[in-house]
C-alpha cells in the first residue's frame, strides 16, 4: 500500500541492550488518529523513532524487517526526506531545543525543509499553542511544559502529513492537555494523521480511533480504541490504566 506507514516484521535492538522491539507488524493508515500506550520501557519511544527513519539512519543498532513511509523504505532515504511528511515531537524537549531564540528554533526546521513564509508560519504556530509573542525568548528560560509546546509549534509550522507525538501531555497542565487534544482532533479532521504516545487512557479513549498497546517490545493489543479498552482484564494484566468509560 502506498499511503500510510507500514511496519513489516520489524525487530530492533540498540547497540547496547537486549531486543527492544520484536516482530512489529502494523499498517497505520493515512488519516488515522492512533494512540500508543504501554508501561515504561515497553518500546513506545523506540517505535516512534522508526517512523521517520531516525532508526536506522541516525540511531544505530540491529534493525530487521522494513518500515515503509508512503511506500518508501525508511532505509533508502535520509531522515531529512521523511521529515517533510513526518513531524516528530520528542519525549524530551531538550533533545530538540538548541537555538538561542524560539523564532530561530522553529525557523531551523523550516530552513532544513526549505519551506517558505517563515514569519507567518511561526506566528501562526505559536498562536495555535497559546504562546503568541514568544519569538524572542531563549528556549532554555522556558518551563518544561512550555519547551514541549515550542517543540510542538516547530512541528506544526512545518505542516507535515503525519504528526507523531511522544507523551506530549506528560508535562502539560490539564487545560493545556485538553487544548492539545482538541487541536489534534481538528488537525485530524483536516486530514492529518496523528500518532500519539500516551499513558492517560482517558485521553486515548476520548480522542483516538485506534490504539496499540506495547508490552515488552511486542504489540500486545491493537485495534479500535473502544474494542481494545473494553477488555479491562487484559489492560490490567499489562499494567495499563483502565479508562473511565464515557457515560
Ligand atoms: N539509547 C538506548 N540504548 C540502549 N537501550 C535503550 C536506549 N533507549 C532505550 N533503550 C531501552 O529500550 C527499551 C525501550 O525503551 P523506550 O524508550 O522505547 O521505552 P518507552 O516505552 O518509550 O518507555 P517510557 O514510557 O519510559 O518513555 C528499554 O528497555 C530501554 O532501556
Ligand atoms: Mg518513551
mmCIF file with all atom_site columns, N, CA and C in Angstrom, residues 3 56 202:
data_model
loop_
_atom_site.group_PDB
_atom_site.id
_atom_site.type_symbol
_atom_site.label_atom_id
_atom_site.label_alt_id
_atom_site.label_comp_id
_atom_site.label_asym_id
_atom_site.label_entity_id
_atom_site.label_seq_id
_atom_site.pdbx_PDB_ins_code
_atom_site.Cartn_x
_atom_site.Cartn_y
_atom_site.Cartn_z
_atom_site.occupancy
_atom_site.B_iso_or_equiv
_atom_site.pdbx_formal_charge
_atom_site.auth_seq_id
_atom_site.auth_comp_id
_atom_site.auth_asym_id
_atom_site.auth_atom_id
_atom_site.pdbx_PDB_model_num
ATOM 1 N N  . UNK A 1 3   ? 0.036  4.627 0.594  1.00 0.00 ? 3   UNK A N  1
ATOM 2 C CA . UNK A 1 3   ? -0.174 5.641 1.625  1.00 0.00 ? 3   UNK A CA 1
ATOM 3 C C  . UNK A 1 3   ? -0.154 5.038 3.014  1.00 0.00 ? 3   UNK A C  1
ATOM 4 N N  . UNK A 1 56  ? 16.797 3.459 11.088 1.00 0.00 ? 56  UNK A N  1
ATOM 5 C CA . UNK A 1 56  ? 18.199 3.176 11.394 1.00 0.00 ? 56  UNK A CA 1
ATOM 6 C C  . UNK A 1 56  ? 19.192 4.229 10.928 1.00 0.00 ? 56  UNK A C  1
ATOM 7 N N  . UNK A 1 202 ? -7.657 7.752 29.410 1.00 0.00 ? 202 UNK A N  1
ATOM 8 C CA . UNK A 1 202 ? -8.901 8.523 29.251 1.00 0.00 ? 202 UNK A CA 1
ATOM 9 C C  . UNK A 1 202 ? -8.822 9.414 28.016 1.00 0.00 ? 202 UNK A C  1
#
